[in-house]
mmCIF file of C-alpha atoms in Angstrom:
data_model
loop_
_atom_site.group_PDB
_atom_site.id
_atom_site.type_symbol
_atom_site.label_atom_id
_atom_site.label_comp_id
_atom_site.label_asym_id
_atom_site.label_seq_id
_atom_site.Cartn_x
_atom_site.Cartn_y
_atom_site.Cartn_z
ATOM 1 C CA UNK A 19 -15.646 -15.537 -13.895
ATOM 2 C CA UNK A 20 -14.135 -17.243 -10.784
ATOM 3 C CA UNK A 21 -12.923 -15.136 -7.670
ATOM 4 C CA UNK A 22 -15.001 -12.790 -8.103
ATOM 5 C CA UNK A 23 -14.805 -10.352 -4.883
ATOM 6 C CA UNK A 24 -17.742 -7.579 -4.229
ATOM 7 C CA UNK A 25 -15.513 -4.590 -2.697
ATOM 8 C CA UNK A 26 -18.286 -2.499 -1.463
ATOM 9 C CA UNK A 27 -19.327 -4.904 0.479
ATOM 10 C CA UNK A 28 -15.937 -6.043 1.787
ATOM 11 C CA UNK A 29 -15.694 -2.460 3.048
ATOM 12 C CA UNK A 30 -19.368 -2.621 3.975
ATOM 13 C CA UNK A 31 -20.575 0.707 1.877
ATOM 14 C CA UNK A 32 -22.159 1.000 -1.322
ATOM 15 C CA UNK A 33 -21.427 1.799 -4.879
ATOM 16 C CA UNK A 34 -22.877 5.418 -4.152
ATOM 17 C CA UNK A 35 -20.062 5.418 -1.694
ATOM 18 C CA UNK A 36 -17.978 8.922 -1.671
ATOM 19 C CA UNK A 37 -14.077 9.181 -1.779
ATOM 20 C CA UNK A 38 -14.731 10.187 2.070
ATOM 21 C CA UNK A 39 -17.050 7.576 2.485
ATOM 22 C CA UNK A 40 -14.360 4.870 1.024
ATOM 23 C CA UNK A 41 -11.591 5.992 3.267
ATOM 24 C CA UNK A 42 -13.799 6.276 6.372
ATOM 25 C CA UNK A 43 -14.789 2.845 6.195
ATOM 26 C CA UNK A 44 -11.243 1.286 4.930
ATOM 27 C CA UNK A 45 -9.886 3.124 8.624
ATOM 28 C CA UNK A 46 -12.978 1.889 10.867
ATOM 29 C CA UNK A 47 -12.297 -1.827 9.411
ATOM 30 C CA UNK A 48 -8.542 -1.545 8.669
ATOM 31 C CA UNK A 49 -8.528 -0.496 12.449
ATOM 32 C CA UNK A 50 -10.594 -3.603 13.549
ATOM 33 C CA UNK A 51 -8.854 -6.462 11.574
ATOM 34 C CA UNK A 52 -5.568 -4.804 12.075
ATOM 35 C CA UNK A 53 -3.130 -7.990 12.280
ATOM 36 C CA UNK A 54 -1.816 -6.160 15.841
ATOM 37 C CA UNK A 55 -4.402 -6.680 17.258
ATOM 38 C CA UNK A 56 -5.459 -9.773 16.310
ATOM 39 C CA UNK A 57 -2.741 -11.730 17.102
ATOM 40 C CA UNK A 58 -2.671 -15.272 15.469
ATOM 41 C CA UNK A 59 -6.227 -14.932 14.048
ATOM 42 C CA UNK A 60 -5.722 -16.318 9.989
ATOM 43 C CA UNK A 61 -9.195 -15.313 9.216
ATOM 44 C CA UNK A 62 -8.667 -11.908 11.133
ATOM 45 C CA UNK A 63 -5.463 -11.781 8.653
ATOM 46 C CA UNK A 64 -6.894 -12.323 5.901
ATOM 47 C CA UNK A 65 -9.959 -9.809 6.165
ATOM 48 C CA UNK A 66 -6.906 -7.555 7.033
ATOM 49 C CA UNK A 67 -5.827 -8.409 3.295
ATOM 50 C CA UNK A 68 -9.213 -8.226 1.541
ATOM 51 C CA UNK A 69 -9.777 -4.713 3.264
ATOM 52 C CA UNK A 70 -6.217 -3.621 1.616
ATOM 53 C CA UNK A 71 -7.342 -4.818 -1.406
ATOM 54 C CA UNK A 72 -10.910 -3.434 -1.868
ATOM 55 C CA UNK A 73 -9.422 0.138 -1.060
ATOM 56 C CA UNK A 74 -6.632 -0.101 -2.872
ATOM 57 C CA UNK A 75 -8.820 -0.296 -6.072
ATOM 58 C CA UNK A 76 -11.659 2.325 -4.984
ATOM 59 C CA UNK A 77 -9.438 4.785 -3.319
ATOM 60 C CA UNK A 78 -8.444 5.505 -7.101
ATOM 61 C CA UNK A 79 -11.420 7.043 -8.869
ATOM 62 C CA UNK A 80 -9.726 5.890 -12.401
ATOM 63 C CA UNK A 81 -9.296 2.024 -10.977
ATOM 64 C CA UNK A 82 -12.743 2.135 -9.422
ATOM 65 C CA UNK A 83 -14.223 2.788 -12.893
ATOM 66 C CA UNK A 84 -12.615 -0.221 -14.204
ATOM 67 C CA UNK A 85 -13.648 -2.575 -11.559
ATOM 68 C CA UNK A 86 -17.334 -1.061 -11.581
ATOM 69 C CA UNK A 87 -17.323 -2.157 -15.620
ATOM 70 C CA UNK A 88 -15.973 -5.064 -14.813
ATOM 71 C CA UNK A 89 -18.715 -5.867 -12.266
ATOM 72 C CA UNK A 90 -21.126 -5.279 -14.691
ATOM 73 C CA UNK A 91 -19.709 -7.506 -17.198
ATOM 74 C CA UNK A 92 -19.470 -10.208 -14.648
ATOM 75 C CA UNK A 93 -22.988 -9.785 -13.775
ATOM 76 C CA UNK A 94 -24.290 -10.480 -17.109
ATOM 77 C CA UNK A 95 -21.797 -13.062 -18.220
ATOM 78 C CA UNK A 96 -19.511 -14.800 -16.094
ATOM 79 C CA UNK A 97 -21.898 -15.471 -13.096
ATOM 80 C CA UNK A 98 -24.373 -16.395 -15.212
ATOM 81 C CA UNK A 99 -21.745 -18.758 -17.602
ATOM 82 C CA UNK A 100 -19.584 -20.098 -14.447
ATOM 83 C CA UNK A 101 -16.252 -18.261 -15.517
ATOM 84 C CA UNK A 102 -16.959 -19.142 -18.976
ATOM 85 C CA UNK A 103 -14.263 -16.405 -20.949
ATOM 86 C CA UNK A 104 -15.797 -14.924 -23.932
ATOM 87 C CA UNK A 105 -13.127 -13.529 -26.492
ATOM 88 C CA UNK A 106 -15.572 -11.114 -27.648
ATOM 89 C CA UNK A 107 -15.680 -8.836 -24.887
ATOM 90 C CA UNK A 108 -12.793 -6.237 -23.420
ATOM 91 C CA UNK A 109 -12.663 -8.824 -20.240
ATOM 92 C CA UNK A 110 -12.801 -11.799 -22.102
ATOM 93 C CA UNK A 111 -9.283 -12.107 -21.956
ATOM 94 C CA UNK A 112 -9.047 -12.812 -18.219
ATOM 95 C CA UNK A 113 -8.418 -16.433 -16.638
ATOM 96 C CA UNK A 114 -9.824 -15.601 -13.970
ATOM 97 C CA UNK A 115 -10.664 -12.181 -11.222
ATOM 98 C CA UNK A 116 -7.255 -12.377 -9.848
ATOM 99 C CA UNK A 117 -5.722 -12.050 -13.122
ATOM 100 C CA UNK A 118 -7.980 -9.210 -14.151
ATOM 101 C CA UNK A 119 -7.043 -8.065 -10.107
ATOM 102 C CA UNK A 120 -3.601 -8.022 -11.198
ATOM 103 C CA UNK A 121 -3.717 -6.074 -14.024
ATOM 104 C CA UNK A 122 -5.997 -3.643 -12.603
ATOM 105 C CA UNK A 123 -3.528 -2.908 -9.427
ATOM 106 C CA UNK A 124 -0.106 -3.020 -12.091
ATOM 107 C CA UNK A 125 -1.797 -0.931 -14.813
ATOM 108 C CA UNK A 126 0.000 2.735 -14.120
ATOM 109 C CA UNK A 127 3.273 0.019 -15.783
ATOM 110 C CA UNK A 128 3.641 -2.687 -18.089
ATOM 111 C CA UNK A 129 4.069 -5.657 -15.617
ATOM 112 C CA UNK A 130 6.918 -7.252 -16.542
ATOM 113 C CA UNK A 131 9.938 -6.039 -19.697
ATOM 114 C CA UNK A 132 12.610 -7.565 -20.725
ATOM 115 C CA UNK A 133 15.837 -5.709 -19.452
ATOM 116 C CA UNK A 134 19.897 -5.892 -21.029
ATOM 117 C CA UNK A 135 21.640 -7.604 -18.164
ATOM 118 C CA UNK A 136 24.091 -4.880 -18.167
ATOM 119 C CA UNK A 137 21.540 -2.243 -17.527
ATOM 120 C CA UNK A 138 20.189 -4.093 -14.880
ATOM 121 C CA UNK A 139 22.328 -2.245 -11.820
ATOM 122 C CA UNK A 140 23.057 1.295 -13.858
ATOM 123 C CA UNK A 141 24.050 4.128 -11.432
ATOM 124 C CA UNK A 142 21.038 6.045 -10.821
ATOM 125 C CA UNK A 143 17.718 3.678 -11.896
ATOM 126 C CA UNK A 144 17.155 1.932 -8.156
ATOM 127 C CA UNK A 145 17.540 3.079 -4.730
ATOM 128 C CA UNK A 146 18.518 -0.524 -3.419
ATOM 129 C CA UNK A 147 18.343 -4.069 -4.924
ATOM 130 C CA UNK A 148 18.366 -7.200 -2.635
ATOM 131 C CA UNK A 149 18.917 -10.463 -3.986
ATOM 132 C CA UNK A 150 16.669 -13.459 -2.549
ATOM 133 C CA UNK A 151 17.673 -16.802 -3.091
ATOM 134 C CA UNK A 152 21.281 -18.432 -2.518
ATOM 135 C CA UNK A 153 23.430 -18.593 -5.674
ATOM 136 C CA UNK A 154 25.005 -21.630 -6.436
ATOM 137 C CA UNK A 155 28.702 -22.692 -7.690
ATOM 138 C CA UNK A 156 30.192 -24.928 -10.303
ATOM 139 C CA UNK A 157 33.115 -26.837 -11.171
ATOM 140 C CA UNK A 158 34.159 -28.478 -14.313
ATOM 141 C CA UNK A 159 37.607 -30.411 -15.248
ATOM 142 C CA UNK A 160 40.700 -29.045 -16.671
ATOM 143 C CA UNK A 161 40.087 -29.733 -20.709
ATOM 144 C CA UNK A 162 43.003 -31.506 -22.408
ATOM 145 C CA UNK A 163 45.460 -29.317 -23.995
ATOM 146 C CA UNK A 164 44.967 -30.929 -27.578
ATOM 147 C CA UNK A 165 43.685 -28.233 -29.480
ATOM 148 C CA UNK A 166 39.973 -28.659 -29.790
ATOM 149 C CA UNK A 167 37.968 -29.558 -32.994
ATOM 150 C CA UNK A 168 35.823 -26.946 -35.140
ATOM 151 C CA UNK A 169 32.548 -27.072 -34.269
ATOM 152 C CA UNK A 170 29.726 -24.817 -35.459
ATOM 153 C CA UNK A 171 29.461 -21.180 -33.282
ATOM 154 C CA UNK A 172 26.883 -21.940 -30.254
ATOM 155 C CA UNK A 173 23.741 -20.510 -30.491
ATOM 156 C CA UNK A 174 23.454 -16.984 -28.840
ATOM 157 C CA UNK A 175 22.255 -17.094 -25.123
ATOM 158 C CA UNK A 176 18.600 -16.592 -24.514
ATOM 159 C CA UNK A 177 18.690 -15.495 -20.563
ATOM 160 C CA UNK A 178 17.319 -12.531 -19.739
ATOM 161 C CA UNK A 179 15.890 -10.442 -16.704
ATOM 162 C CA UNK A 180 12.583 -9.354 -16.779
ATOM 163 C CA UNK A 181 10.794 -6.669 -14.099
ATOM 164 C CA UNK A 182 7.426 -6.574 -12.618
ATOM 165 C CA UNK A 183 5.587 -4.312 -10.433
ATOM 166 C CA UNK A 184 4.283 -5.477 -7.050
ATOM 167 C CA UNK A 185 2.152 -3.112 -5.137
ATOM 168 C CA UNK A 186 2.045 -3.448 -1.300
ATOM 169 C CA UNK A 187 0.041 -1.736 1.573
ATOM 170 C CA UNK A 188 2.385 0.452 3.630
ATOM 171 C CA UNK A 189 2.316 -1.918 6.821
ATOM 172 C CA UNK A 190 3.176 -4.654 4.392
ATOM 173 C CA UNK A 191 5.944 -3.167 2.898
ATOM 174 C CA UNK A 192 7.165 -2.274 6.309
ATOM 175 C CA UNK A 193 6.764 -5.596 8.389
ATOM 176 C CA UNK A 194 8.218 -7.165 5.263
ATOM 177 C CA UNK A 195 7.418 -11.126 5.278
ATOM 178 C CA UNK A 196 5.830 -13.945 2.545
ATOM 179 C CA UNK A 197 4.481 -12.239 -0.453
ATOM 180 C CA UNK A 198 2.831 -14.171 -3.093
ATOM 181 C CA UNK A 199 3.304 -12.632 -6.951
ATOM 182 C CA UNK A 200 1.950 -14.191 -9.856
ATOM 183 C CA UNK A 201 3.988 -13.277 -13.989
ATOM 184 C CA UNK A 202 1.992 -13.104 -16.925
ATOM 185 C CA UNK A 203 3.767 -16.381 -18.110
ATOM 186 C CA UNK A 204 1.562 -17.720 -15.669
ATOM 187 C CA UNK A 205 3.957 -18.719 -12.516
ATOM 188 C CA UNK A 206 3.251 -18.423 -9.133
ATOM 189 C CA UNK A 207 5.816 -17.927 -6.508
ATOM 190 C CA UNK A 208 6.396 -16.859 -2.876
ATOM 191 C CA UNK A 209 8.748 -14.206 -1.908
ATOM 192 C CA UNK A 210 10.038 -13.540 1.512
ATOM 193 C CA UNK A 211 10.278 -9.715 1.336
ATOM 194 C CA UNK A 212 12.291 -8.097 3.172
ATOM 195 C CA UNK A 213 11.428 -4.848 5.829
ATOM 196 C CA UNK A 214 11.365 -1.173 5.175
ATOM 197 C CA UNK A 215 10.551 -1.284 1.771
ATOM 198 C CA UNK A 216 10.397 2.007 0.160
ATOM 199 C CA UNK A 217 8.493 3.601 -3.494
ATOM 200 C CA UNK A 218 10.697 2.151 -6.598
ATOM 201 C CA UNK A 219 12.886 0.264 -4.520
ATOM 202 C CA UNK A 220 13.367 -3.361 -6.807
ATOM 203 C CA UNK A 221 13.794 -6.797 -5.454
ATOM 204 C CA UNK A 222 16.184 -9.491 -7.405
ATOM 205 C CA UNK A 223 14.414 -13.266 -7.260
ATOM 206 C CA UNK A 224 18.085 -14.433 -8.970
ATOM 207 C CA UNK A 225 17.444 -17.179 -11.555
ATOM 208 C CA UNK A 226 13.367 -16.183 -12.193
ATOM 209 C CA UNK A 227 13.481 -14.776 -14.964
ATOM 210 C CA UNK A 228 13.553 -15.854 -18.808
ATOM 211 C CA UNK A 229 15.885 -19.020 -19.621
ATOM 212 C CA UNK A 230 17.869 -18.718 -16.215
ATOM 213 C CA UNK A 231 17.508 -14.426 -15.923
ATOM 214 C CA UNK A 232 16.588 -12.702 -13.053
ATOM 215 C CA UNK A 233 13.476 -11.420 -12.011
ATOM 216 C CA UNK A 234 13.223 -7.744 -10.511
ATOM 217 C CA UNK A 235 10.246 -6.585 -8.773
ATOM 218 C CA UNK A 236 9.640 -2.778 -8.427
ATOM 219 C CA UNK A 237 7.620 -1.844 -5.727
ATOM 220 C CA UNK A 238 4.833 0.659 -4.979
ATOM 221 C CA UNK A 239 2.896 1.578 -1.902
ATOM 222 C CA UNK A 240 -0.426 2.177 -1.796
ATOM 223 C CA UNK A 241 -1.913 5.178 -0.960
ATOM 224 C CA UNK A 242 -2.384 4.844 3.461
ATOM 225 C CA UNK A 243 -5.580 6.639 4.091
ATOM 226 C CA UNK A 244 -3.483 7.638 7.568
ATOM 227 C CA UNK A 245 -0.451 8.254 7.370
ATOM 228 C CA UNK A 246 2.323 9.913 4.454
ATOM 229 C CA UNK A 247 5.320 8.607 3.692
ATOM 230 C CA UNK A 248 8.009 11.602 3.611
ATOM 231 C CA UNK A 249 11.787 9.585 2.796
ATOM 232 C CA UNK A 250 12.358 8.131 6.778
ATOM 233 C CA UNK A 251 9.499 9.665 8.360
ATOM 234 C CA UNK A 252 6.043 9.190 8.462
ATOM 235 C CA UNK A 253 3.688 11.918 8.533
ATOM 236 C CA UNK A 254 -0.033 11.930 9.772
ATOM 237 C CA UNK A 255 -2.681 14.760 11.090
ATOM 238 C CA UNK A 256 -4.157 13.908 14.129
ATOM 239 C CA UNK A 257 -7.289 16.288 15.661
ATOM 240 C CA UNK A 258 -8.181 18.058 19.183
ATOM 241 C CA UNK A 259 -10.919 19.317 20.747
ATOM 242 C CA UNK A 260 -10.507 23.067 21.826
ATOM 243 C CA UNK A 261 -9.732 22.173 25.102
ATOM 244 C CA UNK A 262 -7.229 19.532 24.470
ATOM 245 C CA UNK A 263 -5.033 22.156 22.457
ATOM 246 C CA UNK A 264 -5.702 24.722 24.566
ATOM 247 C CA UNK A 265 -4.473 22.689 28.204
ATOM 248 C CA UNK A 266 -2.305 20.037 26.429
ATOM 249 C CA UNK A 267 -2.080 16.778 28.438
ATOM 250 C CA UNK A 268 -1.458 13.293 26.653
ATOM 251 C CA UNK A 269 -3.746 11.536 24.018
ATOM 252 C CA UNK A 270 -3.643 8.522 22.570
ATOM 253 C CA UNK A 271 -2.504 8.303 18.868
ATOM 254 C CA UNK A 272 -1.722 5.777 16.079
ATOM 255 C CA UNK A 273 1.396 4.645 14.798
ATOM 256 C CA UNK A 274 2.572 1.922 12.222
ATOM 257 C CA UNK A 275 3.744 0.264 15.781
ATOM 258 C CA UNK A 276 -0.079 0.398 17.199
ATOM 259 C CA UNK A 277 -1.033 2.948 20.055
ATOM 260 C CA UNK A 278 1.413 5.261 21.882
ATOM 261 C CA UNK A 279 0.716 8.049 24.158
ATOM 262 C CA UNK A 280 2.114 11.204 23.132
ATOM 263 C CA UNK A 281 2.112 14.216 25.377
ATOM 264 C CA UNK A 282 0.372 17.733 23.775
ATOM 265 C CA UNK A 283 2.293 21.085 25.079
ATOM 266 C CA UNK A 284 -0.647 23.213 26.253
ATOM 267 C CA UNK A 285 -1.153 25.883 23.493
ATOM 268 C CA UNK A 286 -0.730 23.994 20.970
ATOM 269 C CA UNK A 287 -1.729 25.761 17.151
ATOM 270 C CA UNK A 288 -3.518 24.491 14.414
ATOM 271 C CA UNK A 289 -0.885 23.359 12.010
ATOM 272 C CA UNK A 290 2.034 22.874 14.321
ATOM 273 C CA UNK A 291 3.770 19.933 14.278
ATOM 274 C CA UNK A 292 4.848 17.628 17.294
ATOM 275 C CA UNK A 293 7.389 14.841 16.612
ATOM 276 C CA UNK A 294 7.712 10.980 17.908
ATOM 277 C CA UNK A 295 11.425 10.125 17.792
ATOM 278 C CA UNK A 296 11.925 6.999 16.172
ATOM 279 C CA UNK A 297 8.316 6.121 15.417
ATOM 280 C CA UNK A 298 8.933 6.239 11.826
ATOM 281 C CA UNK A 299 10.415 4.437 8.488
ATOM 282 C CA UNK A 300 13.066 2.208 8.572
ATOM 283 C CA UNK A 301 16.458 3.877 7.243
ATOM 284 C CA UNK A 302 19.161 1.416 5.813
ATOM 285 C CA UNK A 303 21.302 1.767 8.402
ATOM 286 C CA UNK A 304 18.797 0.101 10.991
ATOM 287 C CA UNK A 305 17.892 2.997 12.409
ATOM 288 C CA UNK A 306 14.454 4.557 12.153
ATOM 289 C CA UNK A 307 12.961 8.153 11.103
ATOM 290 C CA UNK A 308 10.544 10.141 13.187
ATOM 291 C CA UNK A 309 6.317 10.649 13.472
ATOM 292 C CA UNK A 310 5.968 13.731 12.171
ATOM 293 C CA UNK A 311 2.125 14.838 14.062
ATOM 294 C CA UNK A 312 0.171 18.031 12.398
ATOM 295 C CA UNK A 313 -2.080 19.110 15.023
ATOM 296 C CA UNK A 314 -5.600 19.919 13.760
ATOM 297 C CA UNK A 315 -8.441 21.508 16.450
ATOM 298 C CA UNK A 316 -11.720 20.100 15.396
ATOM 299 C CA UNK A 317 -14.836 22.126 16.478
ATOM 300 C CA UNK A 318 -18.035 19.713 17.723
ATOM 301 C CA UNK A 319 -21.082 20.226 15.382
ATOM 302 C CA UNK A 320 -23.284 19.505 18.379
ATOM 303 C CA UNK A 321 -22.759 19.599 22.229
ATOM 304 C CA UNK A 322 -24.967 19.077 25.256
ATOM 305 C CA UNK A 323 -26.674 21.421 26.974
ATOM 306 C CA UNK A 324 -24.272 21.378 29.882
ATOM 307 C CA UNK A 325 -21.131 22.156 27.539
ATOM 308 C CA UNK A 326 -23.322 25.315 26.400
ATOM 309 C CA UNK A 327 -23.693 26.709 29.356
ATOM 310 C CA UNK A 328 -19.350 26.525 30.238
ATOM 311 C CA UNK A 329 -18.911 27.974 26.941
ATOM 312 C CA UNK A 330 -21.269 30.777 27.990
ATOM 313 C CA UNK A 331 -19.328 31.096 30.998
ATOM 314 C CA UNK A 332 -15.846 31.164 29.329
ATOM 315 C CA UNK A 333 -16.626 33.553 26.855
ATOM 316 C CA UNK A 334 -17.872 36.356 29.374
ATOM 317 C CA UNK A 335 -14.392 35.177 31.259
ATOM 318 C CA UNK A 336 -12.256 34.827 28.835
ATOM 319 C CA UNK A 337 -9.456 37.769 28.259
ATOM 320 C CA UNK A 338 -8.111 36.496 24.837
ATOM 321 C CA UNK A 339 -9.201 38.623 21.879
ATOM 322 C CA UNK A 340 -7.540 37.331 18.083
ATOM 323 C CA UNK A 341 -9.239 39.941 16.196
ATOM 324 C CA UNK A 342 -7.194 42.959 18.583
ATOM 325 C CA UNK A 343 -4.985 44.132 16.210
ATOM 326 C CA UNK A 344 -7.427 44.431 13.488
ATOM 327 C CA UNK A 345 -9.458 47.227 15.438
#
C-alpha cells in the first residue's frame, strides 16, 4: 500500500495516546508549524498539513478505529507486498492510502450523488454557492427558413451535477486559497477556494461534473482543538492564574490572526466572557464577527516554596470570605 502515513508519529505520541493526549500534541505542533509563523517555509507548510491531517482522523474515536485496522492490515500485507491490492480483504479495494484517506475523512456522506439540475439551487438546501471558473458563450447562424427534414428524436441529455464533500481545517477554510480534491471517477483537480468558508456551505466547479454537469462541493470543518465556531464569531476558553483574574492586566492570547494582547478587567470570574471586536469569522458582507473569550482560573498543582509562604501571608490578610452567607 503506497502513501502510507504513521499519524502517531506525525503528532509524535503513541497509539496508547488519550483523546487529551491527541489534542495536546496536535496544539504544541499545530502551534510550531503554524504557516504564520513560518513564513515562506514549504516544508514548514506542509508539516502544517500533515499535522491537520493526522488529528483530523484521531480526534474522532470512530475514524481512529478505522485507521488503526487499517494499519494493521498494511502491516501484514501491503508493506510487505509493495502496495500489492488484494480483493480479498475489506481494504483491498483501495488504490492507494490517499484513496483509503479520502474515504475515511468523507465517510459521515456518500462522496459524490448525482443531483436533478433543477434541484441544484432549491430555496433552503445551501447557505451560499460560488461558482469558480468563467463560463463561456456561443454563437451559431440563423438556420434557413425551409422547413427542416424529419430526423429521428435526439437522444436524451446525459449532463448532470454531482456533489462531494471536502473537509477543511478551520484556518483553511478561512484563509481560503488552492485546494486539491480528488472524485471517485478518479480526477484530480485544483480549486482556488474562496475565504470565510462556513459548515454546509457548497462550492460550484461549473462544467465538472458528469457529461458537461457541475460539480458541487459541500464543505465541513474539522473539529479546531482551540477554538468554536458559533455563526460569525469564534469562541475559545483561555485560563488565568489566581492572580491574573484577580488584578487583571493584559495577556497574550491566540487568535485565527496569530497573537494579540487583550486587556483582563481586574476581577474577572470564572466563566465570564470578554470579547475581541472583529477578531472573528468572516460575515458575507466583508465584515467580521467577534472573539468571544471564556475566562477560566487555573489553580497550580505545585508551587515553590517562596509562593507558599505569600499565600500564607494573604490568607491571614485577606478580608474576602465566599462561604459568608452560608454561616
Amino acid at each position: 500500500m503506497q502513501n502510507f502515513r504513521n499519524y502517531y508519529e506525525i503528532l509524535e505520541i503513541d497509539g496508547s495516546a488519550t483523546s487529551q493526549e491527541v489534542k495536546q500534541a496536535y496544539r504544541r505542533l499545530a502551534r510550531r508549524y503554524h504557516p504564520d509563523l513560518n513564513p515562506g517555509d514549504r516544508a514548514a507548510e506542509e508539516k502544517f498539513k500533515s499535522i491537520n491531517e493526522a488529528y483530523g482522523v484521531l480526534s474522532d474515536q470512530s475514524k481512529r478505529s478505522e485507521y488503526d485496522r487499517f494499519t494493521r492490515y498494511w502491516k501484514q500485507n501491503g508493506a510487505k507486498r509493495k502496495g500489492a491490492r488484494n480483493p480479498k480483504s475489506e481494504y483491498g479495494q483501495y488504490r492507494d492510502f490517499n484513496n483509503f484517506v479520502e474515504e475515511l475523512l468523507n465517510r459521515p456522506e456518500p462522496k459524490v450523488r448525482v443531483n436533478d439540475p433543477k434541484e441544484a439551487y432549491r430555496p433552503g438546501t445551501t447557505k451560499t454557492a460560488y461558482t469558480v471558473g468563467a463560463s463561456s458563450k456561443t454563437t451559431a447562424e440563423r438556420p434557413p427558413r425551409t422547413a427542416p427534414p424529419r430526423t429521428a428524436a435526439p437522444p436524451p441529455s446525459r449532463r448532470r451535477d454531482i456533489e462531494a464533500r471536502l473537509t477543511l481545517p478551520l484556518e483553511k477554510a478561512y484563509l481560503g486559497g488552492r485546494e486539491r480534491i480528488r472524485l471517485e471517477d478518479g480526477r484530480s483537480l485544483e480549486v482556488e477556494m474562496p475565504a470565510g468558508m462556513t459548515n454546509g456551505q457548497r462550492v460550484r466547479l461549473k462544467g465538472q461534473g458528469i457529461d458537461g454537469g457541475d460539480l458541487y462541493l459541500k464543505i465541513t470543518l474539522q473539529p479546531h482543538p482551540f477554538f468554536q465556531l458559533q455563526e460569525e464569531h469564534l469562541f475559545c476558553q483561555i485560563p488565568l492564574t489566581p492572580s491574573e483574574a484577580i488584578l487583571g492586566g493584559a495577556i497574550e492570547i491566540p487568535t485565527i490572526d496569530g497573537p494579540v494582547k487583550m486587556n483582563v478587567p481586574n476581577g474577572v470570574k470564572p466563566g465570564q466572557r470578554l470579547r475581541l471586536s472583529n477578531k472573528g469569522y468572516p460575515r458575507g458582507d466583508g465584515t467580521r464577527g467577534d472573539q468571544l473569550v471564556e475566562v477560566q482560573v487555573a489553580i497550580p498543582s505545585d508551587i515553590s516554596p517562596q509562593e507558599q509562604e505569600l499565600y500564607q501571608q494573604l490568607r491571614l490578610i485577606e478580608t474576602f470570605n465566599p462561604r459568608e452567607e452560608l454561616l
